[in-house]
Amino acid sequence: MNVFDPTAPVAPTTLHVCTVPGLPASMRIVTTPTSTLAIGAAPWRHARRLAALPAFSGACLYILTGTEARIGKTTGLAARLRDHRRAMPMSRIDQVFVIASSGFGSDTITALEAILTQAARKAGVMPVVGAPLRVPPLDPARDRHLLHWLGEMPPLLLGAGCTLFDADFASAAERMADAATPPEERPATIGSGAIRQGWDESFPNDLLRSPATAHFVLERGGLRAQASVSGPWTVLRAGSLLTGSTETSDQIGVSRKRARLRERGLLEPAGSFQRLTRDIAVPSLTNGARLASGTNAPSTVWRAL
């Protein structure tokens, strides 16, 4: 029995999307008059503030999203998020969503964690980290409240901006965001064109000092790379730490480029990583991300400084 289907038709629902006085507008709480559910959403940098709200002080579920996703349960959200800040459970966290209800208990959130984790993996919007969880058998009479909450969640989650469970909606949302972004501001086109392939040690002298230059950082799995972008130029900065191996990459070109960089003395060992010894111009942020991570990482893994 599919007890959680975000793509199923739903009855008309009135959603209340509220900001919290005194807190950033990027934090919001989504509710509906017909449900005890409350869903909070915030950028990861504001997760502490979200966890401090009374609505999320008891048993709840949380969803972390970035290039991957993680779904968890807790009866102490503030402490759990502190633990995740100390030991990141995934390579990058951009957003946190919290699902709570005054009717939640420990058994409820345990079952919901397994059900939502399974649903997220099935949707395939992004990889879901964590061990597979066994979905418990549900009885329509005994578990009527849990089943009711599962039926209420999809529009609330979408209202909060969580598209993890609906691949079609997630793809449409990405297309809409891309269409609304001026071409010169899209990550895929920023910093593209000056270098067609490979790399170049020569680029405009004042590029790195110009106030018009944008600066980015990529941090995942211990690596830390920096890039600067101006017009058609993308420069991967000296001192960037790259992964030590490209064995996980299916791009042969990445391995070959790294080998040539080592031959030229532009990459040197740095513990389990490799350090770039001087600034080099590369074709794009996407190319720089793949060179740094040894994977098919997209340009969206870069964070603007």
PDB file of C-alpha atoms in Angstrom:
ATOM      1  CA  MET A   1       0.000   0.000   0.000  1.00  0.00           C
ATOM      2  CA  ASN A   2       1.405   3.400  -1.007  1.00  0.00           C
ATOM      3  CA  VAL A   3       0.579   5.459   2.079  1.00  0.00           C
ATOM      4  CA  PHE A   4       2.426   8.594   0.944  1.00  0.00           C
ATOM      5  CA  ASP A   5       1.849   9.730  -2.634  1.00  0.00           C
ATOM      6  CA  PRO A   6       2.678  13.404  -3.268  1.00  0.00           C
ATOM      7  CA  THR A   7       1.495  13.100  -6.881  1.00  0.00           C
ATOM      8  CA  ALA A   8      -2.042  11.968  -5.980  1.00  0.00           C
ATOM      9  CA  PRO A   9      -4.914  14.457  -6.447  1.00  0.00           C
ATOM     10  CA  VAL A  10      -5.827  16.355  -3.285  1.00  0.00           C
ATOM     11  CA  ALA A  11      -8.843  18.341  -2.193  1.00  0.00           C
ATOM     12  CA  PRO A  12      -8.563  22.152  -2.307  1.00  0.00           C
ATOM     13  CA  THR A  13      -6.418  23.242   0.625  1.00  0.00           C
ATOM     14  CA  THR A  14      -5.935  26.667   2.191  1.00  0.00           C
ATOM     15  CA  LEU A  15      -2.325  27.137   3.229  1.00  0.00           C
ATOM     16  CA  HIS A  16      -1.088  29.779   5.639  1.00  0.00           C
ATOM     17  CA  VAL A  17       2.524  30.683   4.872  1.00  0.00           C
ATOM     18  CA  CYS A  18       3.771  32.915   7.678  1.00  0.00           C
ATOM     19  CA  THR A  19       7.015  34.656   8.478  1.00  0.00           C
ATOM     20  CA  VAL A  20       8.048  35.123  12.098  1.00  0.00           C
ATOM     21  CA  PRO A  21       8.236  38.705  13.426  1.00  0.00           C
ATOM     22  CA  GLY A  22      11.812  39.686  14.129  1.00  0.00           C
ATOM     23  CA  LEU A  23      13.280  36.801  12.129  1.00  0.00           C
ATOM     24  CA  PRO A  24      14.588  36.715   8.525  1.00  0.00           C
ATOM     25  CA  ALA A  25      11.968  36.554   5.772  1.00  0.00           C
ATOM     26  CA  SER A  26      13.665  33.406   4.436  1.00  0.00           C
ATOM     27  CA  MET A  27      12.274  31.545   7.478  1.00  0.00           C
ATOM     28  CA  ARG A  28       8.642  30.529   7.223  1.00  0.00           C
ATOM     29  CA  ILE A  29       6.028  28.305   8.837  1.00  0.00           C
ATOM     30  CA  VAL A  30       3.327  26.630   6.759  1.00  0.00           C
ATOM     31  CA  THR A  31       0.043  25.504   8.313  1.00  0.00           C
ATOM     32  CA  THR A  32      -3.532  24.862   7.266  1.00  0.00           C
ATOM     33  CA  PRO A  33      -6.721  25.421   9.306  1.00  0.00           C
ATOM     34  CA  THR A  34      -7.739  21.776   8.920  1.00  0.00           C
ATOM     35  CA  SER A  35      -4.562  20.163  10.282  1.00  0.00           C
ATOM     36  CA  THR A  36      -2.419  20.092  13.410  1.00  0.00           C
ATOM     37  CA  LEU A  37       0.689  19.861  11.226  1.00  0.00           C
ATOM     38  CA  ALA A  38       3.179  22.711  11.057  1.00  0.00           C
ATOM     39  CA  ILE A  39       6.086  22.725   8.631  1.00  0.00           C
ATOM     40  CA  GLY A  40       8.995  25.090   9.116  1.00  0.00           C
ATOM     41  CA  ALA A  41      11.547  26.007   6.476  1.00  0.00           C
ATOM     42  CA  ALA A  42      14.791  27.947   6.712  1.00  0.00           C
ATOM     43  CA  PRO A  43      18.220  28.208   5.122  1.00  0.00           C
ATOM     44  CA  TRP A  44      20.754  26.121   7.032  1.00  0.00           C
ATOM     45  CA  ARG A  45      22.436  29.256   8.394  1.00  0.00           C
ATOM     46  CA  HIS A  46      19.184  30.063  10.251  1.00  0.00           C
ATOM     47  CA  ALA A  47      18.517  26.505  11.481  1.00  0.00           C
ATOM     48  CA  ARG A  48      19.192  27.470  15.112  1.00  0.00           C
ATOM     49  CA  ARG A  49      16.469  30.091  14.995  1.00  0.00           C
ATOM     50  CA  LEU A  50      13.991  27.666  13.482  1.00  0.00           C
ATOM     51  CA  ALA A  51      14.739  25.083  16.164  1.00  0.00           C
ATOM     52  CA  ALA A  52      14.133  27.686  18.881  1.00  0.00           C
ATOM     53  CA  LEU A  53      10.494  28.218  17.866  1.00  0.00           C
ATOM     54  CA  PRO A  54       7.951  26.656  20.275  1.00  0.00           C
ATOM     55  CA  ALA A  55       6.197  24.798  17.436  1.00  0.00           C
ATOM     56  CA  PHE A  56       9.290  22.608  16.974  1.00  0.00           C
ATOM     57  CA  SER A  57      10.239  21.961  20.604  1.00  0.00           C
ATOM     58  CA  GLY A  58       8.785  18.430  20.784  1.00  0.00           C
ATOM     59  CA  ALA A  59       8.787  15.288  18.659  1.00  0.00           C
ATOM     60  CA  CYS A  60       9.345  16.172  15.020  1.00  0.00           C
ATOM     61  CA  LEU A  61      10.864  15.155  11.709  1.00  0.00           C
ATOM     62  CA  TYR A  62      13.495  17.144   9.872  1.00  0.00           C
ATOM     63  CA  ILE A  63      14.661  17.143   6.265  1.00  0.00           C
ATOM     64  CA  LEU A  64      18.090  18.455   5.250  1.00  0.00           C
ATOM     65  CA  THR A  65      18.695  19.206   1.574  1.00  0.00           C
ATOM     66  CA  GLY A  66      21.705  20.274  -0.458  1.00  0.00           C
ATOM     67  CA  THR A  67      23.249  18.186  -3.229  1.00  0.00           C
ATOM     68  CA  GLU A  68      21.901  15.263  -1.175  1.00  0.00           C
ATOM     69  CA  ALA A  69      19.098  14.861   1.349  1.00  0.00           C
ATOM     70  CA  ARG A  70      18.735  13.394   4.804  1.00  0.00           C
ATOM     71  CA  ILE A  71      15.539  12.703   6.740  1.00  0.00           C
ATOM     72  CA  GLY A  72      15.647  12.257  10.492  1.00  0.00           C
ATOM     73  CA  LYS A  73      13.530  12.233  13.616  1.00  0.00           C
ATOM     74  CA  THR A  74      14.146  13.776  17.014  1.00  0.00           C
ATOM     75  CA  THR A  75      12.552  14.893  20.248  1.00  0.00           C
ATOM     76  CA  GLY A  76      15.204  17.597  20.691  1.00  0.00           C
ATOM     77  CA  LEU A  77      15.662  19.483  17.427  1.00  0.00           C
ATOM     78  CA  ALA A  78      18.090  22.134  18.683  1.00  0.00           C
ATOM     79  CA  ALA A  79      20.497  19.521  20.077  1.00  0.00           C
ATOM     80  CA  ARG A  80      20.230  17.330  16.976  1.00  0.00           C
ATOM     81  CA  LEU A  81      21.052  20.216  14.645  1.00  0.00           C
ATOM     82  CA  ARG A  82      24.023  21.131  16.851  1.00  0.00           C
ATOM     83  CA  ASP A  83      25.283  17.572  16.419  1.00  0.00           C
ATOM     84  CA  HIS A  84      24.923  17.869  12.652  1.00  0.00           C
ATOM     85  CA  ARG A  85      26.861  21.137  12.637  1.00  0.00           C
ATOM     86  CA  ARG A  86      29.713  19.424  14.497  1.00  0.00           C
ATOM     87  CA  ALA A  87      29.677  16.363  12.223  1.00  0.00           C
ATOM     88  CA  MET A  88      28.010  17.104   8.910  1.00  0.00           C
ATOM     89  CA  PRO A  89      25.877  14.126   7.819  1.00  0.00           C
ATOM     90  CA  MET A  90      26.238  15.073   4.137  1.00  0.00           C
ATOM     91  CA  SER A  91      28.593  17.039   1.921  1.00  0.00           C
ATOM     92  CA  ARG A  92      26.553  20.238   1.987  1.00  0.00           C
ATOM     93  CA  ILE A  93      23.370  21.480   3.670  1.00  0.00           C
ATOM     94  CA  ASP A  94      21.456  24.347   2.096  1.00  0.00           C
ATOM     95  CA  GLN A  95      17.971  24.085   3.567  1.00  0.00           C
ATOM     96  CA  VAL A  96      16.220  22.561   6.568  1.00  0.00           C
ATOM     97  CA  PHE A  97      12.537  21.635   6.793  1.00  0.00           C
ATOM     98  CA  VAL A  98      10.843  20.579  10.029  1.00  0.00           C
ATOM     99  CA  ILE A  99       7.535  18.701  10.334  1.00  0.00           C
ATOM    100  CA  ALA A 100       5.767  18.813  13.690  1.00  0.00           C
ATOM    101  CA  SER A 101       2.393  18.253  15.301  1.00  0.00           C
ATOM    102  CA  SER A 102       1.148  18.350  18.868  1.00  0.00           C
ATOM    103  CA  GLY A 103      -0.037  14.775  18.286  1.00  0.00           C
ATOM    104  CA  PHE A 104       3.377  13.353  17.373  1.00  0.00           C
ATOM    105  CA  GLY A 105       4.946  10.740  19.660  1.00  0.00           C
ATOM    106  CA  SER A 106       8.106   8.653  19.392  1.00  0.00           C
ATOM    107  CA  ASP A 107       6.385   5.771  17.566  1.00  0.00           C
ATOM    108  CA  THR A 108       4.787   8.188  15.101  1.00  0.00           C
ATOM    109  CA  ILE A 109       7.995   9.939  14.112  1.00  0.00           C
ATOM    110  CA  THR A 110       9.826   6.598  13.833  1.00  0.00           C
ATOM    111  CA  ALA A 111       7.245   5.359  11.328  1.00  0.00           C
ATOM    112  CA  LEU A 112       7.136   8.672   9.454  1.00  0.00           C
ATOM    113  CA  GLU A 113      10.927   8.776   9.165  1.00  0.00           C
ATOM    114  CA  ALA A 114      10.955   5.378   7.433  1.00  0.00           C
ATOM    115  CA  ILE A 115       8.002   6.203   5.173  1.00  0.00           C
ATOM    116  CA  LEU A 116       9.355   9.585   4.051  1.00  0.00           C
ATOM    117  CA  THR A 117      12.879   8.221   3.520  1.00  0.00           C
ATOM    118  CA  GLN A 118      11.499   5.482   1.286  1.00  0.00           C
ATOM    119  CA  ALA A 119       9.345   7.994  -0.611  1.00  0.00           C
ATOM    120  CA  ALA A 120      12.275  10.363  -1.163  1.00  0.00           C
ATOM    121  CA  ARG A 121      14.453   7.560  -2.537  1.00  0.00           C
ATOM    122  CA  LYS A 122      11.638   6.448  -4.819  1.00  0.00           C
ATOM    123  CA  ALA A 123      11.115   9.990  -6.148  1.00  0.00           C
ATOM    124  CA  GLY A 124      14.808  10.223  -7.066  1.00  0.00           C
ATOM    125  CA  VAL A 125      15.005  14.014  -6.927  1.00  0.00           C
ATOM    126  CA  MET A 126      18.402  13.764  -5.186  1.00  0.00           C
ATOM    127  CA  PRO A 127      20.418  11.080  -3.382  1.00  0.00           C
ATOM    128  CA  VAL A 128      19.199  10.327   0.146  1.00  0.00           C
ATOM    129  CA  VAL A 129      21.932   9.553   2.675  1.00  0.00           C
ATOM    130  CA  GLY A 130      21.487   7.226   5.628  1.00  0.00           C
ATOM    131  CA  ALA A 131      20.798   3.543   6.109  1.00  0.00           C
ATOM    132  CA  PRO A 132      17.600   2.030   4.644  1.00  0.00           C
ATOM    133  CA  LEU A 133      14.798   1.936   7.207  1.00  0.00           C
ATOM    134  CA  ARG A 134      12.093  -0.694   7.494  1.00  0.00           C
ATOM    135  CA  VAL A 135       8.645   0.727   6.864  1.00  0.00           C
ATOM    136  CA  PRO A 136       6.327  -0.726   9.520  1.00  0.00           C
ATOM    137  CA  PRO A 137       3.012  -2.322   8.513  1.00  0.00           C
ATOM    138  CA  LEU A 138       0.191   0.154   9.053  1.00  0.00           C
ATOM    139  CA  ASP A 139      -3.300  -0.676  10.230  1.00  0.00           C
ATOM    140  CA  PRO A 140      -6.033   1.694   8.954  1.00  0.00           C
ATOM    141  CA  ALA A 141      -7.817   1.656  12.323  1.00  0.00           C
ATOM    142  CA  ARG A 142      -4.839   1.767  14.667  1.00  0.00           C
ATOM    143  CA  ASP A 143      -2.802   4.186  12.571  1.00  0.00           C
ATOM    144  CA  ARG A 144      -5.588   6.428  11.297  1.00  0.00           C
ATOM    145  CA  HIS A 145      -3.964   9.601  12.661  1.00  0.00           C
ATOM    146  CA  LEU A 146      -0.618   8.788  11.042  1.00  0.00           C
ATOM    147  CA  LEU A 147      -2.280   8.002   7.706  1.00  0.00           C
ATOM    148  CA  HIS A 148      -4.250  11.233   7.946  1.00  0.00           C
ATOM    149  CA  TRP A 149      -1.069  13.244   8.496  1.00  0.00           C
ATOM    150  CA  LEU A 150       0.581  11.550   5.512  1.00  0.00           C
ATOM    151  CA  GLY A 151      -2.352  12.606   3.361  1.00  0.00           C
ATOM    152  CA  GLU A 152      -2.080  16.198   4.576  1.00  0.00           C
ATOM    153  CA  MET A 153       1.677  16.573   4.142  1.00  0.00           C
ATOM    154  CA  PRO A 154       2.186  16.940   0.355  1.00  0.00           C
ATOM    155  CA  PRO A 155       0.632  20.406  -0.147  1.00  0.00           C
ATOM    156  CA  LEU A 156       2.202  21.660   3.077  1.00  0.00           C
ATOM    157  CA  LEU A 157       5.646  20.452   1.999  1.00  0.00           C
ATOM    158  CA  LEU A 158       5.312  22.071  -1.409  1.00  0.00           C
ATOM    159  CA  GLY A 159       4.078  25.250   0.259  1.00  0.00           C
ATOM    160  CA  ALA A 160       7.256  25.244   2.342  1.00  0.00           C
ATOM    161  CA  GLY A 161       9.364  24.832  -0.805  1.00  0.00           C
ATOM    162  CA  CYS A 162      10.281  21.175  -0.291  1.00  0.00           C
ATOM    163  CA  THR A 163      10.161  19.348  -3.652  1.00  0.00           C
ATOM    164  CA  LEU A 164      12.089  16.275  -2.476  1.00  0.00           C
ATOM    165  CA  PHE A 165       9.135  13.909  -2.904  1.00  0.00           C
ATOM    166  CA  ASP A 166       7.853  14.990  -6.324  1.00  0.00           C
ATOM    167  CA  ALA A 167      10.291  14.633  -9.228  1.00  0.00           C
ATOM    168  CA  ASP A 168       7.940  16.270 -11.735  1.00  0.00           C
ATOM    169  CA  PHE A 169       7.338  19.291  -9.510  1.00  0.00           C
ATOM    170  CA  ALA A 170      11.050  19.581  -8.699  1.00  0.00           C
ATOM    171  CA  SER A 171      11.974  19.584 -12.397  1.00  0.00           C
ATOM    172  CA  ALA A 172       9.299  22.147 -13.179  1.00  0.00           C
ATOM    173  CA  ALA A 173      10.442  24.365 -10.306  1.00  0.00           C
ATOM    174  CA  GLU A 174      14.034  24.233 -11.560  1.00  0.00           C
ATOM    175  CA  ARG A 175      12.936  25.147 -15.088  1.00  0.00           C
ATOM    176  CA  MET A 176      10.850  28.051 -13.781  1.00  0.00           C
ATOM    177  CA  ALA A 177      13.737  29.347 -11.671  1.00  0.00           C
ATOM    178  CA  ASP A 178      16.099  29.075 -14.633  1.00  0.00           C
ATOM    179  CA  ALA A 179      13.662  30.883 -16.926  1.00  0.00           C
ATOM    180  CA  ALA A 180      13.244  33.684 -14.378  1.00  0.00           C
ATOM    181  CA  THR A 181      17.005  34.225 -14.065  1.00  0.00           C
ATOM    182  CA  PRO A 182      18.636  36.592 -16.572  1.00  0.00           C
ATOM    183  CA  PRO A 183      20.994  34.580 -18.815  1.00  0.00           C
ATOM    184  CA  GLU A 184      24.030  36.539 -17.666  1.00  0.00           C
ATOM    185  CA  GLU A 185      23.315  35.526 -14.043  1.00  0.00           C
ATOM    186  CA  ARG A 186      22.824  31.783 -14.553  1.00  0.00           C
ATOM    187  CA  PRO A 187      25.555  29.650 -12.969  1.00  0.00           C
ATOM    188  CA  ALA A 188      25.922  27.575 -16.135  1.00  0.00           C
ATOM    189  CA  THR A 189      26.871  30.641 -18.200  1.00  0.00           C
ATOM    190  CA  ILE A 190      28.704  32.820 -15.683  1.00  0.00           C
ATOM    191  CA  GLY A 191      32.432  32.698 -16.274  1.00  0.00           C
ATOM    192  CA  SER A 192      32.138  30.708 -19.509  1.00  0.00           C
ATOM    193  CA  GLY A 193      33.736  31.428 -22.855  1.00  0.00           C
ATOM    194  CA  ALA A 194      37.231  32.768 -22.205  1.00  0.00           C
ATOM    195  CA  ILE A 195      38.729  29.263 -21.992  1.00  0.00           C
ATOM    196  CA  ARG A 196      37.212  26.589 -24.216  1.00  0.00           C
ATOM    197  CA  GLN A 197      39.036  23.576 -22.782  1.00  0.00           C
ATOM    198  CA  GLY A 198      41.923  22.641 -20.532  1.00  0.00           C
ATOM    199  CA  TRP A 199      43.270  25.567 -18.506  1.00  0.00           C
ATOM    200  CA  ASP A 200      45.371  28.679 -18.920  1.00  0.00           C
ATOM    201  CA  GLU A 201      47.837  30.265 -16.528  1.00  0.00           C
ATOM    202  CA  SER A 202      47.326  33.645 -18.197  1.00  0.00           C
ATOM    203  CA  PHE A 203      44.312  35.886 -17.618  1.00  0.00           C
ATOM    204  CA  PRO A 204      43.715  39.657 -17.152  1.00  0.00           C
ATOM    205  CA  ASN A 205      46.030  41.004 -14.439  1.00  0.00           C
ATOM    206  CA  ASP A 206      43.371  43.017 -12.617  1.00  0.00           C
ATOM    207  CA  LEU A 207      40.682  40.308 -12.710  1.00  0.00           C
ATOM    208  CA  LEU A 208      41.192  39.069  -9.151  1.00  0.00           C
ATOM    209  CA  ARG A 209      41.311  42.594  -7.686  1.00  0.00           C
ATOM    210  CA  SER A 210      38.341  44.043  -9.555  1.00  0.00           C
ATOM    211  CA  PRO A 211      35.288  44.954  -7.395  1.00  0.00           C
ATOM    212  CA  ALA A 212      33.128  43.460 -10.154  1.00  0.00           C
ATOM    213  CA  THR A 213      34.648  40.008  -9.631  1.00  0.00           C
ATOM    214  CA  ALA A 214      32.454  37.445  -7.844  1.00  0.00           C
ATOM    215  CA  HIS A 215      34.066  34.942  -5.504  1.00  0.00           C
ATOM    216  CA  PHE A 216      32.898  31.408  -4.730  1.00  0.00           C
ATOM    217  CA  VAL A 217      33.839  28.557  -2.411  1.00  0.00           C
ATOM    218  CA  LEU A 218      33.225  24.810  -2.752  1.00  0.00           C
ATOM    219  CA  GLU A 219      33.329  22.764   0.462  1.00  0.00           C
ATOM    220  CA  ARG A 220      32.423  19.096   0.483  1.00  0.00           C
ATOM    221  CA  GLY A 221      33.925  15.979   1.986  1.00  0.00           C
ATOM    222  CA  GLY A 222      36.952  17.848   3.322  1.00  0.00           C
ATOM    223  CA  LEU A 223      37.952  19.567   0.098  1.00  0.00           C
ATOM    224  CA  ARG A 224      37.884  23.359  -0.077  1.00  0.00           C
ATOM    225  CA  ALA A 225      38.288  25.086  -3.410  1.00  0.00           C
ATOM    226  CA  GLN A 226      37.874  28.753  -4.273  1.00  0.00           C
ATOM    227  CA  ALA A 227      37.060  30.373  -7.592  1.00  0.00           C
ATOM    228  CA  SER A 228      36.768  33.921  -8.883  1.00  0.00           C
ATOM    229  CA  VAL A 229      34.505  34.860 -11.781  1.00  0.00           C
ATOM    230  CA  SER A 230      34.436  37.987 -13.930  1.00  0.00           C
ATOM    231  CA  GLY A 231      32.779  38.270 -17.328  1.00  0.00           C
ATOM    232  CA  PRO A 232      33.741  35.195 -19.368  1.00  0.00           C
ATOM    233  CA  TRP A 233      36.571  34.261 -16.998  1.00  0.00           C
ATOM    234  CA  THR A 234      36.586  31.643 -14.241  1.00  0.00           C
ATOM    235  CA  VAL A 235      39.782  31.345 -12.202  1.00  0.00           C
ATOM    236  CA  LEU A 236      40.409  28.422  -9.850  1.00  0.00           C
ATOM    237  CA  ARG A 237      42.447  29.897  -7.029  1.00  0.00           C
ATOM    238  CA  ALA A 238      45.862  28.864  -5.785  1.00  0.00           C
ATOM    239  CA  GLY A 239      45.700  26.998  -2.483  1.00  0.00           C
ATOM    240  CA  SER A 240      42.493  25.191  -3.397  1.00  0.00           C
ATOM    241  CA  LEU A 241      42.383  21.673  -1.963  1.00  0.00           C
ATOM    242  CA  LEU A 242      41.226  19.093  -4.511  1.00  0.00           C
ATOM    243  CA  THR A 243      40.247  15.511  -3.802  1.00  0.00           C
ATOM    244  CA  GLY A 244      43.188  13.156  -3.915  1.00  0.00           C
ATOM    245  CA  SER A 245      41.653  10.783  -6.454  1.00  0.00           C
ATOM    246  CA  THR A 246      39.322  10.883  -9.436  1.00  0.00           C
ATOM    247  CA  GLU A 247      38.536   7.180  -9.330  1.00  0.00           C
ATOM    248  CA  THR A 248      34.863   7.974  -8.662  1.00  0.00           C
ATOM    249  CA  SER A 249      34.624  10.192 -11.731  1.00  0.00           C
ATOM    250  CA  ASP A 250      33.323   8.886 -15.018  1.00  0.00           C
ATOM    251  CA  GLN A 251      34.990  11.789 -16.783  1.00  0.00           C
ATOM    252  CA  ILE A 252      38.286  10.593 -18.172  1.00  0.00           C
ATOM    253  CA  GLY A 253      39.102  14.196 -19.050  1.00  0.00           C
ATOM    254  CA  VAL A 254      39.241  15.164 -15.367  1.00  0.00           C
ATOM    255  CA  SER A 255      41.882  12.517 -14.631  1.00  0.00           C
ATOM    256  CA  ARG A 256      43.925  13.507 -17.675  1.00  0.00           C
ATOM    257  CA  LYS A 257      43.773  17.200 -16.816  1.00  0.00           C
ATOM    258  CA  ARG A 258      44.940  16.504 -13.274  1.00  0.00           C
ATOM    259  CA  ALA A 259      47.821  14.394 -14.567  1.00  0.00           C
ATOM    260  CA  ARG A 260      48.959  17.274 -16.796  1.00  0.00           C
ATOM    261  CA  LEU A 261      48.649  19.726 -13.891  1.00  0.00           C
ATOM    262  CA  ARG A 262      50.882  17.482 -11.771  1.00  0.00           C
ATOM    263  CA  GLU A 263      53.422  17.238 -14.588  1.00  0.00           C
ATOM    264  CA  ARG A 264      53.561  21.047 -14.737  1.00  0.00           C
ATOM    265  CA  GLY A 265      53.977  21.307 -10.967  1.00  0.00           C
ATOM    266  CA  LEU A 266      50.593  22.973 -10.568  1.00  0.00           C
ATOM    267  CA  LEU A 267      49.235  20.240  -8.288  1.00  0.00           C
ATOM    268  CA  GLU A 268      51.102  18.949  -5.251  1.00  0.00           C
ATOM    269  CA  PRO A 269      50.230  16.385  -2.556  1.00  0.00           C
ATOM    270  CA  ALA A 270      48.616  17.789   0.589  1.00  0.00           C
ATOM    271  CA  GLY A 271      47.813  14.911   2.916  1.00  0.00           C
ATOM    272  CA  SER A 272      44.915  13.007   1.396  1.00  0.00           C
ATOM    273  CA  PHE A 273      44.224  15.924  -0.968  1.00  0.00           C
ATOM    274  CA  GLN A 274      46.011  17.773  -3.755  1.00  0.00           C
ATOM    275  CA  ARG A 275      46.777  21.492  -3.563  1.00  0.00           C
ATOM    276  CA  LEU A 276      46.676  23.835  -6.535  1.00  0.00           C
ATOM    277  CA  THR A 277      49.930  25.818  -6.485  1.00  0.00           C
ATOM    278  CA  ARG A 278      48.868  28.792  -8.623  1.00  0.00           C
ATOM    279  CA  ASP A 279      45.785  30.461 -10.057  1.00  0.00           C
ATOM    280  CA  ILE A 280      44.537  28.928 -13.310  1.00  0.00           C
ATOM    281  CA  ALA A 281      41.729  29.942 -15.649  1.00  0.00           C
ATOM    282  CA  VAL A 282      39.282  27.119 -16.435  1.00  0.00           C
ATOM    283  CA  PRO A 283      36.323  26.949 -18.858  1.00  0.00           C
ATOM    284  CA  SER A 284      33.518  27.440 -16.292  1.00  0.00           C
ATOM    285  CA  LEU A 285      32.363  26.974 -12.701  1.00  0.00           C
ATOM    286  CA  THR A 286      31.033  23.552 -13.687  1.00  0.00           C
ATOM    287  CA  ASN A 287      34.432  22.569 -15.052  1.00  0.00           C
ATOM    288  CA  GLY A 288      36.108  23.894 -11.914  1.00  0.00           C
ATOM    289  CA  ALA A 289      33.733  21.929  -9.666  1.00  0.00           C
ATOM    290  CA  ARG A 290      34.483  18.701 -11.521  1.00  0.00           C
ATOM    291  CA  LEU A 291      38.212  19.319 -11.485  1.00  0.00           C
ATOM    292  CA  ALA A 292      38.101  19.987  -7.731  1.00  0.00           C
ATOM    293  CA  SER A 293      35.799  17.146  -6.702  1.00  0.00           C
ATOM    294  CA  GLY A 294      36.737  14.456  -9.225  1.00  0.00           C
ATOM    295  CA  THR A 295      33.022  13.878  -9.852  1.00  0.00           C
ATOM    296  CA  ASN A 296      30.309  15.124 -12.184  1.00  0.00           C
ATOM    297  CA  ALA A 297      29.446  17.916  -9.759  1.00  0.00           C
ATOM    298  CA  PRO A 298      27.253  20.736 -11.150  1.00  0.00           C
ATOM    299  CA  SER A 299      28.057  24.442 -10.866  1.00  0.00           C
ATOM    300  CA  THR A 300      25.462  24.731  -8.085  1.00  0.00           C
ATOM    301  CA  VAL A 301      27.883  23.177  -5.554  1.00  0.00           C
ATOM    302  CA  TRP A 302      29.682  26.539  -5.428  1.00  0.00           C
ATOM    303  CA  ARG A 303      28.576  28.978  -2.732  1.00  0.00           C
ATOM    304  CA  ALA A 304      28.901  32.702  -3.344  1.00  0.00           C
ATOM    305  CA  LEU A 305      31.017  34.614  -0.817  1.00  0.00           C
TER     306      LEU A 305
END
